[in-house]
Coordinates of C-alpha atoms in Angstrom, one line a residue:
Chain A
M1 CA -16.4 47.4 -60.0
G2 CA -15.1 44.1 -61.7
S3 CA -18.0 42.7 -63.7
D4 CA -15.9 39.8 -64.6
P5 CA -15.7 36.6 -61.6
A6 CA -12.0 36.6 -61.7
G7 CA -12.1 41.1 -60.9
T8 CA -14.6 40.4 -58.3
A9 CA -12.4 37.8 -56.4
V10 CA -9.2 40.2 -56.7
V11 CA -11.2 43.2 -55.4
S12 CA -12.8 40.8 -52.7
T13 CA -9.3 40.0 -51.4
L14 CA -8.3 44.0 -51.4
F15 CA -11.5 44.8 -49.2
R16 CA -10.4 42.1 -46.8
A17 CA -6.9 43.7 -46.2
I18 CA -8.5 47.3 -45.9
A19 CA -11.1 45.8 -43.3
V20 CA -7.8 45.1 -41.3
L21 CA -6.8 48.2 -41.7
R22 CA -9.8 49.9 -40.8
V23 CA -10.1 48.3 -37.4
V24 CA -6.7 49.4 -36.7
V25 CA -7.3 52.5 -37.5
L26 CA -10.6 52.1 -35.5
V27 CA -8.8 51.6 -32.5
N28 CA -5.9 54.0 -32.8
T29 CA -8.8 56.6 -32.9
V30 CA -10.8 55.4 -30.0
V31 CA -7.5 55.0 -27.8
L32 CA -6.3 58.6 -28.7
Y33 CA -9.7 60.0 -27.9
A34 CA -9.8 58.1 -24.5
Y35 CA -6.1 59.3 -23.7
R36 CA -7.4 63.0 -24.0
Y37 CA -10.9 62.3 -22.7
D38 CA -10.9 64.9 -20.1
R39 CA -9.8 68.0 -22.5
Y40 CA -12.8 68.3 -24.5
P41 CA -15.8 70.3 -23.7
H42 CA -18.2 67.8 -25.1
A43 CA -17.2 64.5 -24.3
A44 CA -19.7 62.5 -23.6
T45 CA -21.3 63.2 -27.3
G46 CA -18.0 62.6 -28.8
A47 CA -17.6 59.0 -26.7
W48 CA -21.4 58.6 -28.0
A49 CA -20.4 59.4 -31.7
L50 CA -17.3 57.3 -31.7
A51 CA -19.5 54.4 -30.3
G52 CA -21.6 55.1 -33.7
L53 CA -18.3 54.8 -35.7
T54 CA -17.4 51.9 -33.9
V55 CA -21.0 50.5 -34.8
W56 CA -20.7 51.2 -38.4
T57 CA -17.1 50.2 -39.0
L58 CA -18.2 46.6 -37.8
V59 CA -21.2 47.1 -40.1
A60 CA -19.0 48.2 -43.1
L61 CA -16.9 45.1 -42.8
W62 CA -19.9 42.7 -42.8
A63 CA -21.0 44.4 -46.0
Y64 CA -18.0 44.7 -47.9
D65 CA -17.3 41.4 -47.8
D66 CA -19.7 40.2 -50.3
A67 CA -19.7 42.0 -53.6
R68 CA -23.4 42.1 -53.7
R69 CA -23.4 44.7 -51.3
R70 CA -20.5 46.9 -52.6
R71 CA -22.9 49.4 -54.2
W72 CA -23.3 52.7 -54.1
P73 CA -25.7 52.5 -51.0
L74 CA -22.9 51.5 -49.0
L75 CA -20.2 53.4 -50.5
V76 CA -22.4 56.9 -49.9
T77 CA -23.3 55.6 -46.6
D78 CA -20.0 55.0 -45.8
L79 CA -18.3 58.7 -47.0
A80 CA -21.7 60.6 -45.3
V81 CA -20.6 58.9 -42.0
A82 CA -16.6 60.0 -42.4
V83 CA -18.0 63.7 -43.1
G84 CA -20.5 63.9 -40.6
A85 CA -17.8 62.6 -38.0
I86 CA -15.7 65.3 -39.2
L87 CA -18.3 67.9 -39.0
L88 CA -19.1 66.7 -35.4
S89 CA -15.5 67.6 -34.4
P90 CA -15.5 71.4 -33.5
Y91 CA -18.8 70.7 -31.3
V92 CA -17.3 68.0 -29.7
K93 CA -13.5 69.2 -28.9
G94 CA -13.9 72.8 -29.0
D95 CA -12.1 75.6 -30.6
G96 CA -8.4 75.2 -31.6
L97 CA -9.2 72.0 -33.0
N98 CA -5.9 69.7 -33.5
A99 CA -7.5 66.8 -34.9
T100 CA -10.7 65.5 -36.2
L101 CA -12.9 63.2 -34.2
P102 CA -12.4 60.0 -37.0
G103 CA -8.9 61.2 -37.3
F104 CA -7.1 58.5 -39.5
W105 CA -10.4 56.6 -39.7
V106 CA -11.5 58.5 -42.6
M107 CA -8.7 56.6 -44.2
G108 CA -10.7 53.3 -44.4
V109 CA -13.2 55.2 -46.1
V110 CA -10.9 56.7 -49.0
L111 CA -9.3 53.0 -49.9
A112 CA -12.9 51.7 -50.2
W113 CA -13.9 53.7 -52.5
A114 CA -10.6 53.6 -54.6
A115 CA -10.9 49.7 -54.5
A116 CA -14.6 49.8 -55.7
W117 CA -14.0 52.1 -57.9
R118 CA -10.9 52.7 -58.8
L119 CA -8.8 55.9 -59.4
T120 CA -11.9 57.7 -59.6
G121 CA -13.5 56.7 -56.4
G122 CA -10.1 57.2 -54.4
L123 CA -9.9 61.2 -55.8
V124 CA -13.2 61.7 -55.5
S125 CA -13.8 60.6 -52.0
A126 CA -10.2 61.4 -50.8
V127 CA -11.4 65.2 -52.2
L128 CA -14.3 65.3 -50.0
I129 CA -13.1 64.4 -47.1
S130 CA -10.3 66.8 -47.3
A131 CA -12.8 69.1 -48.0
A132 CA -14.8 68.4 -45.0
D133 CA -11.9 68.4 -43.2
L134 CA -10.5 72.2 -44.1
S135 CA -14.4 73.5 -43.5
V136 CA -14.6 72.7 -39.7
R137 CA -10.6 74.4 -39.2
D138 CA -10.9 77.8 -38.0
E139 CA -7.9 78.8 -40.2
I140 CA -6.7 77.3 -43.2
T141 CA -2.4 77.1 -42.5
L142 CA -0.1 75.2 -44.9
S143 CA 0.3 72.8 -41.8
R144 CA -2.5 70.6 -43.1
W145 CA -1.5 70.2 -46.5
P146 CA 0.9 66.8 -45.7
N147 CA -2.3 64.9 -44.4
I148 CA -4.5 66.2 -47.3
F149 CA -1.6 65.5 -49.7
L150 CA -1.1 62.0 -48.3
L151 CA -5.2 61.1 -48.3
V152 CA -5.5 62.4 -52.0
L153 CA -2.1 60.1 -53.0
G154 CA -3.2 57.2 -51.2
G155 CA -7.0 57.2 -52.8
V156 CA -5.4 57.6 -56.2
V157 CA -2.7 54.9 -56.0
V158 CA -4.6 52.3 -54.2
G159 CA -7.9 53.5 -57.2
F160 CA -4.7 52.8 -59.8
L161 CA -3.6 49.5 -58.2
S162 CA -7.3 47.8 -57.6
D163 CA -7.9 48.6 -61.5
L164 CA -4.3 47.3 -62.3
L165 CA -5.1 44.4 -60.6
Q166 CA -8.7 43.7 -62.0
R167 CA -7.6 44.3 -65.4
T168 CA -4.6 41.6 -64.8
A169 CA -7.0 39.1 -63.2
A170 CA -9.4 39.3 -65.9
E171 CA -6.6 38.9 -68.6
R172 CA -5.3 35.8 -66.6
D173 CA -8.7 34.5 -66.5
R174 CA -9.5 35.1 -70.5
A175 CA -5.7 33.3 -71.1
E176 CA -6.6 30.5 -68.6
R177 CA -9.9 30.1 -70.7
A178 CA -8.6 30.2 -74.0
A179 CA -5.7 27.5 -73.1
A180 CA -8.6 25.1 -71.6
A181 CA -10.6 26.0 -74.8
A182 CA -7.7 24.9 -76.8
A183 CA -6.8 21.7 -75.2
E184 CA -10.2 20.6 -75.8
R185 CA -9.8 21.3 -79.0
Q186 CA -7.0 19.2 -79.6
R187 CA -8.5 16.5 -77.5
L188 CA -11.7 16.6 -80.0
G189 CA -9.2 16.7 -82.9
R190 CA -7.3 13.8 -81.4
V191 CA -11.0 11.9 -81.4
V192 CA -11.8 12.9 -84.9
H193 CA -8.5 12.2 -86.3
D194 CA -8.5 8.8 -85.0
G195 CA -11.3 7.2 -86.6
V196 CA -9.8 9.0 -89.9
L197 CA -6.9 7.1 -88.9
Q198 CA -8.8 3.8 -88.5
V199 CA -11.0 3.8 -91.6
L200 CA -7.4 5.0 -93.2
A201 CA -5.5 1.8 -92.2
L202 CA -8.4 -0.5 -92.5
V203 CA -8.8 0.9 -96.6
Q204 CA -5.2 -0.1 -96.9
K205 CA -5.3 -3.1 -95.4
R206 CA -8.4 -4.4 -97.0
G207 CA -7.7 -2.5 -100.8
S208 CA -4.1 -4.7 -100.4
E209 CA -6.1 -7.8 -99.8
L210 CA -8.1 -7.3 -102.9
G211 CA -5.4 -6.4 -105.2
G212 CA -6.4 -4.7 -108.5
E213 CA -7.6 -1.2 -108.4
A214 CA -8.2 -1.7 -104.8
A215 CA -4.6 -2.0 -104.0
E216 CA -4.4 1.1 -105.6
L217 CA -7.1 2.8 -103.2
G218 CA -5.4 0.8 -100.6
R219 CA -1.7 2.5 -101.2
L220 CA -3.1 5.7 -101.3
A221 CA -5.2 5.8 -97.9
G222 CA -1.8 4.8 -96.9
E223 CA -0.1 7.5 -97.4
Q224 CA -2.9 9.6 -96.1
E225 CA -2.7 8.0 -93.1
V226 CA 1.0 7.7 -92.3
A227 CA 0.7 11.8 -93.2
L228 CA -2.3 11.9 -90.6
R229 CA -0.5 10.3 -88.0
A230 CA 2.9 12.3 -88.3
Y231 CA 0.6 15.6 -88.6
V232 CA -1.1 14.0 -84.6
Q233 CA 2.3 13.6 -83.6
R234 CA 3.3 16.8 -83.9
E235 CA 0.2 18.4 -82.7
T236 CA 0.4 16.5 -79.7
S237 CA 3.8 17.3 -78.5
T238 CA 3.8 20.5 -79.0
P239 CA 3.5 22.7 -75.8
A240 CA 4.5 26.2 -76.4
E241 CA 7.7 26.3 -74.1
G242 CA 11.7 25.6 -74.1
T243 CA 13.5 25.6 -77.2
P244 CA 11.0 26.0 -80.6
Y245 CA 12.5 23.3 -82.9
D246 CA 10.6 20.1 -82.6
L247 CA 12.7 17.8 -84.4
G248 CA 10.6 14.6 -83.6
G249 CA 7.8 16.1 -85.1
A250 CA 9.6 17.1 -88.4
L251 CA 11.0 14.0 -88.6
A252 CA 7.9 12.2 -87.9
A253 CA 6.8 14.5 -91.0
L254 CA 9.5 12.9 -93.2
G255 CA 7.5 8.9 -92.9
T256 CA 5.8 7.4 -95.9
S257 CA 4.3 4.5 -96.2
T258 CA 8.0 2.9 -97.0
V259 CA 9.9 5.5 -94.6
T260 CA 9.4 4.1 -91.3
V261 CA 10.2 6.9 -88.5
A262 CA 11.2 5.3 -84.7
L263 CA 11.1 8.6 -82.2
P264 CA 11.6 8.4 -78.1
A265 CA 7.8 9.1 -77.1
T266 CA 9.2 12.5 -75.4
P267 CA 9.3 15.9 -77.8
V268 CA 13.0 16.1 -78.9
R269 CA 13.5 20.4 -78.8
V270 CA 16.5 21.5 -80.1
D271 CA 17.9 25.0 -81.5
P272 CA 16.1 25.7 -84.3
V273 CA 19.0 26.4 -86.8
A274 CA 20.7 22.9 -86.2
G275 CA 17.2 21.1 -86.3
V276 CA 16.2 22.4 -89.8
E277 CA 19.8 21.4 -90.6
I278 CA 19.5 17.7 -89.2
A279 CA 15.9 17.6 -90.7
A280 CA 17.3 18.7 -94.5
V281 CA 19.6 15.9 -94.3
V282 CA 17.9 13.2 -93.2
A283 CA 15.4 14.4 -96.0
E284 CA 18.4 14.4 -98.6
C285 CA 19.0 11.2 -97.6
L286 CA 15.7 9.5 -98.1
S287 CA 16.2 11.3 -101.4
N288 CA 18.7 9.8 -102.0
V289 CA 17.0 6.1 -101.8
R290 CA 14.1 6.8 -103.6
H291 CA 16.9 7.6 -106.7
H292 CA 19.6 5.1 -106.2
V293 CA 17.3 2.1 -104.3
G294 CA 13.5 2.8 -105.4
R295 CA 10.6 4.5 -105.7
D296 CA 9.3 2.4 -103.4
A297 CA 12.2 1.2 -101.5
P298 CA 11.7 0.9 -97.4
A299 CA 13.8 3.3 -95.5
W300 CA 14.1 3.7 -91.8
V301 CA 14.9 6.8 -89.4
L302 CA 15.8 6.5 -85.6
L303 CA 16.2 9.6 -83.3
E304 CA 17.9 9.0 -80.4
D305 CA 18.1 12.0 -77.7
L306 CA 21.4 11.2 -75.5
G307 CA 21.2 14.2 -73.1
G308 CA 24.2 16.1 -74.5
E309 CA 24.2 14.7 -78.0
L310 CA 21.5 13.8 -80.8
V311 CA 21.8 10.4 -82.5
V312 CA 20.3 10.4 -86.0
S313 CA 20.1 7.1 -88.2
V314 CA 18.9 6.4 -92.0
R315 CA 19.2 3.1 -93.3
D316 CA 17.8 1.6 -96.3
Q317 CA 18.3 -1.8 -97.6
G318 CA 19.3 -0.8 -101.3
P319 CA 22.6 -2.3 -102.7
G320 CA 24.6 -0.2 -101.0
I321 CA 27.0 2.6 -102.9
P322 CA 29.9 0.7 -105.0
E323 CA 33.0 1.0 -103.9
G324 CA 35.1 3.4 -105.1
R325 CA 32.3 5.4 -106.8
L326 CA 33.0 8.1 -103.2
A327 CA 36.9 8.1 -104.5
E328 CA 35.9 8.5 -107.8
A329 CA 33.8 11.3 -107.4
A330 CA 36.3 13.3 -105.2
A331 CA 39.3 12.7 -107.4
Q332 CA 36.9 14.2 -110.3
G333 CA 36.4 17.5 -108.1
R334 CA 33.0 16.5 -107.9
L335 CA 31.5 16.8 -104.0
G336 CA 29.4 13.9 -104.5
V337 CA 26.0 13.7 -102.2
A338 CA 28.2 11.6 -99.4
S339 CA 30.2 14.8 -99.0
S340 CA 27.7 17.1 -99.1
I341 CA 25.7 15.3 -96.4
R342 CA 28.9 15.1 -94.2
G343 CA 29.8 18.4 -94.8
R344 CA 26.5 19.6 -93.7
I345 CA 26.6 18.0 -90.5
E346 CA 30.3 18.5 -89.5
D347 CA 29.7 22.1 -89.6
L348 CA 27.0 21.6 -87.0
G349 CA 30.0 20.2 -84.8
G350 CA 28.6 16.8 -85.4
T351 CA 29.9 13.5 -87.5
A352 CA 28.7 11.8 -89.4
T353 CA 29.3 8.0 -90.3
L354 CA 28.8 5.7 -93.7
E355 CA 28.5 2.2 -93.4
T356 CA 27.5 0.9 -96.9
G357 CA 28.1 -2.9 -98.3
S358 CA 25.6 -5.3 -99.7
F359 CA 23.3 -5.4 -96.9
G360 CA 22.5 -1.3 -97.8
T361 CA 23.7 2.1 -96.9
E362 CA 23.2 3.6 -93.2
W363 CA 24.1 7.1 -92.0
E364 CA 24.8 7.5 -88.3
F365 CA 24.7 11.6 -87.6
R366 CA 25.9 12.8 -83.9
V367 CA 25.4 16.3 -83.2
P368 CA 26.1 17.6 -80.0
V369 CA 23.3 19.9 -78.3
R370 CA 23.0 22.2 -75.7
Chain B
M1 CA 3.0 -22.5 -88.2
N2 CA 0.5 -22.0 -91.4
Q3 CA -2.0 -24.5 -91.2
A4 CA -5.7 -23.9 -89.6
A5 CA -5.5 -26.7 -86.6
D6 CA -2.0 -25.3 -85.2
R7 CA -4.3 -22.6 -83.6
T8 CA -7.2 -23.8 -82.2
G9 CA -5.6 -24.1 -79.2
I10 CA -5.1 -20.3 -78.9
R11 CA -8.0 -18.4 -77.1
V12 CA -8.0 -14.6 -78.7
M13 CA -10.0 -12.1 -77.5
V14 CA -10.7 -8.7 -79.5
V15 CA -11.2 -5.3 -78.5
D16 CA -12.1 -3.1 -80.7
D17 CA -14.6 0.0 -80.6
H18 CA -14.9 0.0 -84.3
P19 CA -17.1 -3.0 -85.5
M20 CA -15.9 -3.2 -88.9
W21 CA -12.0 -3.6 -87.3
R22 CA -13.3 -5.6 -84.3
D23 CA -14.8 -8.1 -86.6
G24 CA -12.4 -7.7 -89.6
V25 CA -9.5 -8.8 -87.2
A26 CA -12.1 -11.5 -85.5
R27 CA -12.7 -12.6 -89.0
D28 CA -8.7 -13.2 -90.2
L29 CA -7.7 -14.3 -87.3
T30 CA -10.6 -17.3 -87.4
E31 CA -9.8 -17.8 -90.6
A32 CA -6.3 -18.3 -89.7
G33 CA -7.5 -21.3 -87.1
F34 CA -7.3 -19.1 -83.6
S35 CA -10.4 -19.2 -81.6
I36 CA -12.2 -16.0 -81.0
V37 CA -13.5 -16.6 -77.6
A38 CA -15.0 -13.2 -77.1
T39 CA -14.9 -9.9 -78.6
A40 CA -15.6 -5.9 -76.8
G41 CA -16.1 -2.9 -78.0
T42 CA -15.4 -1.0 -74.7
G43 CA -13.0 -1.4 -71.9
T44 CA -16.2 -2.3 -69.5
E45 CA -16.9 -5.1 -71.8
A46 CA -13.3 -6.3 -72.2
L47 CA -13.3 -6.5 -68.3
T48 CA -16.4 -8.2 -67.7
R49 CA -15.8 -11.1 -70.8
F50 CA -12.1 -11.5 -69.5
P51 CA -12.9 -13.6 -66.6
A52 CA -15.3 -15.6 -68.4
T53 CA -14.1 -16.2 -71.5
Q54 CA -10.0 -16.6 -70.0
P55 CA -8.4 -16.0 -73.3
D56 CA -4.5 -16.5 -73.8
V57 CA -4.2 -13.4 -76.1
V58 CA -5.6 -9.9 -76.2
V59 CA -5.7 -8.4 -79.5
L60 CA -6.2 -4.7 -77.8
D61 CA -7.0 -1.0 -79.6
L62 CA -5.9 2.0 -77.3
Q63 CA -8.3 4.2 -78.1
I64 CA -11.3 2.5 -77.0
P65 CA -14.2 4.0 -74.5
E66 CA -13.3 4.2 -70.9
P67 CA -11.4 2.7 -69.2
N68 CA -9.1 3.0 -71.8
G69 CA -6.8 0.5 -73.4
V70 CA -3.6 1.3 -70.8
E71 CA -5.9 0.8 -67.9
V72 CA -7.4 -2.3 -69.5
T73 CA -4.4 -3.9 -70.0
A74 CA -2.9 -3.2 -66.6
E75 CA -5.9 -4.9 -65.2
L76 CA -5.7 -8.1 -67.3
I77 CA -2.3 -8.2 -66.1
R78 CA -3.4 -7.9 -62.6
Q79 CA -5.8 -10.4 -63.2
N80 CA -3.6 -12.9 -64.8
A81 CA -0.2 -12.2 -65.1
A82 CA -0.1 -14.7 -68.2
V83 CA -2.2 -13.1 -70.7
K84 CA -0.4 -12.0 -73.9
V85 CA -1.8 -8.5 -74.8
L86 CA -1.0 -7.6 -78.2
V87 CA -1.5 -3.5 -79.1
L88 CA -3.2 -3.0 -82.0
S89 CA -3.2 0.7 -83.0
A90 CA -4.0 3.4 -85.5
S91 CA -3.8 6.2 -83.2
G92 CA -0.4 8.5 -83.4
E93 CA 0.0 8.4 -79.6
Q94 CA 3.1 7.3 -78.6
N95 CA 2.9 7.7 -75.2
D96 CA 0.0 5.6 -75.1
V97 CA 1.7 3.0 -76.7
L98 CA 4.8 3.1 -74.4
E99 CA 2.2 3.1 -71.3
A100 CA 0.4 -0.1 -72.5
V101 CA 3.9 -1.5 -72.8
K102 CA 5.0 -0.9 -69.4
A103 CA 1.5 -1.7 -67.8
G104 CA 2.5 -5.4 -69.6
A105 CA 1.2 -5.6 -73.1
I106 CA 4.1 -7.3 -74.9
G107 CA 3.6 -6.6 -78.6
Y108 CA 2.6 -3.5 -80.7
L109 CA 1.2 -4.0 -83.7
V110 CA 0.1 -0.7 -86.5
K111 CA -3.4 -1.5 -87.5
S112 CA -2.6 -1.0 -91.2
A113 CA -0.1 -4.1 -90.8
S114 CA -0.9 -6.7 -93.3
R115 CA -3.1 -9.9 -92.8
P116 CA -0.1 -12.2 -92.3
E117 CA 1.8 -9.9 -90.2
L118 CA -1.2 -9.9 -88.0
I119 CA -1.5 -13.3 -88.3
A120 CA 2.4 -13.9 -87.3
A121 CA 2.0 -11.6 -84.4
V122 CA -0.7 -13.3 -83.0
D123 CA 1.3 -16.4 -83.3
R124 CA 4.2 -15.1 -81.6
V125 CA 2.9 -13.5 -79.2
A126 CA 0.9 -16.1 -78.2
A127 CA 4.1 -18.1 -77.8
G128 CA 5.2 -15.4 -75.2
E129 CA 7.8 -13.7 -78.1
T130 CA 7.9 -10.2 -77.9
V131 CA 6.7 -8.4 -80.8
F132 CA 8.3 -5.1 -81.5
T133 CA 8.1 -2.5 -84.4
P134 CA 11.0 -0.2 -85.2
G135 CA 8.3 2.8 -83.8
L136 CA 8.2 1.1 -80.4
A137 CA 11.8 0.2 -80.4
G138 CA 12.3 4.0 -80.4
L139 CA 10.2 4.6 -78.0
V140 CA 11.4 1.8 -75.2
L141 CA 15.5 3.3 -76.0
G142 CA 13.5 6.7 -75.2
E143 CA 12.3 5.8 -71.9
Y144 CA 15.3 4.1 -71.0
R145 CA 17.4 7.2 -71.4
R146 CA 14.7 9.2 -69.8
L147 CA 15.2 7.0 -66.6
V148 CA 18.9 7.7 -67.1
D149 CA 18.1 11.3 -66.9
A150 CA 15.8 11.7 -64.7
P151 CA 16.7 13.3 -60.9
A152 CA 18.9 10.3 -59.1
E153 CA 16.5 10.5 -56.5
D154 CA 15.3 7.0 -58.1
S155 CA 18.6 4.5 -57.7
T156 CA 15.9 1.5 -59.0
A157 CA 15.8 2.7 -62.2
P158 CA 16.6 0.0 -64.7
R159 CA 19.3 0.1 -67.2
L160 CA 19.9 -1.2 -70.4
T161 CA 23.2 -3.1 -70.9
E162 CA 25.4 -2.3 -73.7
R163 CA 24.0 -5.8 -76.0
E164 CA 20.3 -4.8 -74.8
T165 CA 21.0 -1.0 -76.5
E166 CA 22.5 -2.5 -79.6
V167 CA 19.8 -4.7 -80.7
L168 CA 17.2 -2.7 -79.7
R169 CA 18.9 0.2 -81.8
L170 CA 18.9 -2.3 -84.7
V171 CA 15.6 -3.2 -84.2
A172 CA 14.8 0.7 -84.4
K173 CA 16.6 0.8 -87.2
G174 CA 14.4 -1.8 -89.0
L175 CA 16.1 -5.0 -88.8
S176 CA 14.1 -8.2 -88.5
Y177 CA 15.1 -9.8 -85.6
K178 CA 17.1 -12.6 -87.8
D179 CA 19.1 -9.8 -89.5
V180 CA 19.9 -8.3 -85.8
A181 CA 21.0 -12.1 -85.1
D182 CA 23.4 -11.9 -88.2
R183 CA 24.5 -8.9 -87.7
L184 CA 25.7 -9.5 -84.3
V185 CA 26.5 -13.4 -84.8
I186 CA 24.4 -14.4 -82.3
S187 CA 21.0 -16.6 -82.0
H188 CA 17.7 -15.7 -82.9
R189 CA 16.8 -16.9 -79.6
T190 CA 19.5 -14.6 -77.9
V191 CA 18.1 -11.4 -79.9
Q192 CA 14.4 -12.2 -78.5
N193 CA 15.6 -12.6 -75.3
H194 CA 17.5 -9.5 -75.3
V195 CA 14.4 -7.4 -76.4
Q196 CA 11.8 -8.9 -74.0
N197 CA 14.5 -8.2 -71.3
T198 CA 14.3 -5.0 -72.0
L199 CA 10.5 -5.1 -71.8
R200 CA 10.4 -7.2 -68.7
K201 CA 12.5 -4.5 -67.1
L202 CA 10.6 -1.8 -67.7
Q203 CA 7.2 -3.4 -66.5
L204 CA 8.8 -4.4 -63.4
H205 CA 10.4 -0.7 -62.9
N206 CA 6.6 0.2 -63.8
R207 CA 4.9 -1.9 -61.1
V208 CA 7.5 -1.1 -58.5
Q209 CA 6.7 2.9 -59.1
L210 CA 3.0 2.1 -59.1
V211 CA 3.3 0.1 -55.7
R212 CA 5.0 3.0 -54.3
Y213 CA 3.3 5.3 -55.1
A214 CA 0.1 3.6 -53.9
I215 CA 2.1 3.8 -50.4
E216 CA 2.9 7.5 -50.5
Q217 CA -0.7 8.3 -51.5
G218 CA -1.7 5.8 -48.6
L219 CA -3.7 3.8 -50.5
D220 CA -2.5 0.7 -49.2
E221 CA -4.0 1.6 -46.2
T222 CA -7.5 -0.2 -45.6
E223 CA -10.5 2.3 -44.8
E224 CA -11.9 2.3 -41.2

């Protein structure tokens, strides 16, 4: 029997389906018996036996409905009733027995065993009932074989299915519990992170106001704050579905106390190859800003998802790239940073636009997606 | 705007569950001349103290004990549509910031902002101006794009004009309103108006959505 709640629930459903079947086969048996009532030597005894079978069926329907009652006494009694009814058949119906007294009714017992005790239950009950069936025959002929074969096969198949259903239900239940636990951990993580973020932000703010050594501490706290915030953003926007690479998260991770990253609230998921390349190009632009403008020069990154197209902008407020330098680099046969950046974006099927002047330098990458 | 005397008429409530922060922000604002009329550590406290003290500006942390900052924003605006909510958040929760803005907050500042930035932000919010970080502009742009992409069932979804998109993109790329004005050769006031419109349209849409939801759920019917 399913020891876990999910497995038990599945078995209960199975038993409810079997209950319907048991009523159908009972009616079938009773009607067939009534139709041929006149032919039997001890018809009255048989009628009483069928009345008993009907009462037992109702009791069994009630008993099987509760997992706590689905134990060996019930199942063994059920089987005993079936075997008893079969053994009574020769007396009621006389010689030349065609069908046993319970007839197809025994199917319900085999399926109950299969549902409760899986493959073994189905097999054992089917074999025992078949043995009882054969024992009451005058002669054992091959004509009995199809019924026996079907009964054993049915018991085994339903037993196997019951086993499979219980396992699947248990697994699904475990997976759901794991997902709930992960969500709770994530929620707790967010609370903890928020507290840390608060303190880091406070240290940064107060530190820079106090100046001196405190300002240095403040600056360090500020760097950690940005790093942690990027981490939290990535953590909370990573449901395991859709295209795998979260470009928003990757760009957020490039944020520092001087690099501001602006993103949409919904995750931007792209093909991993394009995503990694775009993030790498942005990182290269930012590294250029550090080299040519200054270590603490501010820079801004903006990611927009236009549906069919991604737009990534990287801007700084440096002196701009001096006029003629790009052309000069090209003339000397050097690729230069700018054309390398342009080439990498064009390899992705996108376009790269560079605007530079006294206002600073601004890259805009447009890359088609999907 | 630097003299303390200018600001005594501006009534401010500070809501933050972190006592160090709450007191620090309140002290900074008091020193700058604002009247701190209330402080609160939870959403419930904020909602209780709000009607009695009638602040003009609420400086609000989003991560507070229930009800959270987004719900508090919505309720404060419902009680008094004229109140200005400035979100001050350390959190990485971008969705919360966006929700607070849709609920009616008109400013957003990260907690690590310097004291002058905070004071300037409260000044501007008190004057009814929006306070945008590049991050918030990115979120708002993304939200409009999301509304455009959303299934066509909603024809009332707001759209940005070309100019508004242009302005928001520049703000998201870190340009100050003044730089934006210079770049587009328009006045500072016009930039401010464009930014304000982008928020107002989102907030209006949000309110319409809420009412529609309420009607669908039968919440408008009085219980018998």
